[in-house]
Amino acid sequence: MPTVTAPPIDIGIPEAQRARIAEGLGRVLADSTVLYAKTHGFHWNVTGPMFNTLHLMFMEQYTELWNALDVIAERIRALGHVAPFGGSTYSGLSSIPETHGVPAALAMVRELVEGHEAVARTIRSVISLADEANDQPTADLLTQRLQIHEKTAWMLRSLLEE
């Protein structure tokens, strides 16, 4: 049986630009994965008077993040690159620090605000690459993600106000 070779990718974005965008999306994926894991861990371990509220809120947030991971990774693949994976890879790519120990409930909220803001900053750094390449699908994906992270940070931040 003859070997079939896939044709080169020709979507109107040169390889060098696709590579830069995919690298940036890899950082968004890493930030999102680390934030997902942190949010899920906080969901499991939150205690105190706000337990029920935070437990349910964190579940909504980690579910939304989980669903986003596939969309981000698939965009990287559509650009012709391998989506990064693995804990040490994500640790090296992510701008979100790992949590040590189990923080108090409001400290968890504060860490999640910081995490969502970190993802927003990473996204902003990649949107410009997508815009320069006329890559509307990536720009659209990132714009949607940015709205979600900024809204979630605002909602979490409101819990910290007196």
XYZ file of C-alpha atoms in Angstrom:
162
model
C 0.000 0.000 0.000
C 1.439 3.416 -0.948
C 2.255 5.938 1.757
C -0.019 8.947 1.806
C 1.559 12.223 2.817
C -0.501 15.087 4.138
C -0.207 18.239 2.060
C 1.479 21.238 3.669
C -0.767 23.594 5.610
C -1.867 26.503 3.416
C -4.420 28.535 5.384
C -3.022 31.952 4.519
C -0.791 32.278 7.572
C 2.933 31.672 7.032
C 4.565 28.916 9.102
C 6.667 31.326 11.172
C 3.564 33.217 12.289
C 1.661 29.981 12.939
C 4.550 28.798 15.107
C 4.574 32.019 17.174
C 0.802 31.897 17.631
C 0.905 28.201 18.575
C 3.655 28.905 21.116
C 1.540 31.665 22.625
C -1.522 29.442 22.676
C 0.614 26.831 24.425
C 1.227 29.352 27.214
C -2.518 30.087 27.382
C -3.155 26.341 27.538
C -0.589 25.907 30.316
C -2.001 28.814 32.339
C -5.529 27.481 31.841
C -4.526 23.956 32.865
C -2.728 25.101 36.004
C -5.676 27.354 36.903
C -8.080 24.457 36.252
C -6.115 22.164 38.596
C -5.850 24.863 41.278
C -9.576 25.638 41.083
C -10.487 21.954 41.243
C -8.194 21.435 44.232
C -9.727 24.410 46.003
C -13.191 22.969 45.277
C -12.186 19.755 47.040
C -10.553 21.442 50.013
C -12.478 24.634 50.783
C -13.873 24.897 54.316
C -15.519 27.500 56.493
C -18.728 29.514 56.601
C -18.702 30.114 52.812
C -18.175 26.421 52.049
C -21.317 25.793 50.020
C -21.085 29.010 48.013
C -17.399 28.565 47.173
C -17.646 24.820 46.615
C -20.349 25.358 43.968
C -18.685 28.443 42.479
C -15.343 26.664 42.136
C -17.094 23.713 40.452
C -18.659 26.017 37.852
C -15.286 27.632 37.262
C -13.235 24.448 36.926
C -15.867 22.937 34.615
C -15.698 26.004 32.368
C -11.892 25.834 32.356
C -11.909 22.088 31.614
C -14.094 22.651 28.559
C -11.814 25.445 27.336
C -8.683 23.286 27.388
C -9.813 21.192 24.438
C -10.743 24.238 22.357
C -7.355 25.857 22.938
C -5.417 22.639 22.214
C -7.412 21.983 19.048
C -6.609 25.479 17.751
C -2.907 24.752 18.265
C -3.346 21.533 16.254
C -5.270 23.363 13.509
C -2.259 25.659 13.172
C -0.111 22.588 12.538
C 1.646 22.298 15.885
C 1.669 19.895 18.805
C -0.307 20.981 21.849
C 1.907 20.919 24.934
C 1.030 18.497 27.701
C 2.378 17.137 30.964
C 2.902 18.614 34.385
C 6.530 19.655 34.013
C 5.824 21.164 30.590
C 2.912 23.173 31.958
C 4.968 24.237 34.952
C 7.619 25.625 32.625
C 5.122 27.446 30.400
C 2.644 28.755 32.954
C 2.785 32.147 34.646
C 0.624 30.856 37.532
C 2.515 29.610 40.582
C 1.630 26.342 42.249
C -0.123 26.535 45.608
C 1.638 24.936 48.560
C -0.594 23.723 51.342
C -4.292 24.469 51.644
C -5.042 28.181 51.980
C -8.000 29.548 53.924
C -11.151 30.118 51.869
C -10.641 33.819 51.149
C -6.961 33.234 50.368
C -8.163 30.683 47.785
C -10.425 33.338 46.289
C -7.517 35.803 46.166
C -5.273 33.234 44.448
C -7.961 32.532 41.870
C -8.380 36.262 41.165
C -4.625 36.432 40.576
C -4.774 33.312 38.395
C -7.549 34.629 36.163
C -5.746 37.946 35.827
C -2.535 36.103 34.893
C -4.352 34.195 32.148
C -5.830 37.488 30.917
C -2.328 38.989 30.641
C -1.061 35.939 28.751
C -4.033 36.106 26.380
C -3.425 39.799 25.695
C 0.165 39.008 24.711
C -1.036 36.430 22.167
C -3.974 38.368 20.685
C -1.582 40.824 19.067
C 0.200 37.925 17.321
C -3.121 36.631 15.991
C -4.122 40.123 14.827
C -0.801 40.623 13.008
C -1.307 37.309 11.171
C -4.929 38.065 10.281
C -5.805 34.926 12.272
C -9.434 35.643 13.111
C -10.250 32.198 14.566
C -7.463 32.517 17.150
C -8.289 36.168 17.872
C -11.958 35.242 18.353
C -11.099 32.333 20.653
C -8.785 34.516 22.718
C -11.291 37.384 22.905
C -13.930 34.996 24.244
C -11.495 33.534 26.775
C -10.410 37.025 27.847
C -14.013 38.024 28.557
C -14.514 34.928 30.701
C -11.314 35.396 32.709
C -11.925 39.099 33.329
C -15.540 38.468 34.392
C -14.532 35.597 36.671
C -11.786 37.711 38.277
C -14.319 40.481 38.906
C -16.831 38.090 40.451
C -14.214 36.522 42.702
C -12.762 39.915 43.624
C -16.230 41.065 44.757
C -16.136 38.363 47.452
C -13.053 40.035 48.937
C -14.681 43.443 49.378
C -15.907 44.444 52.820
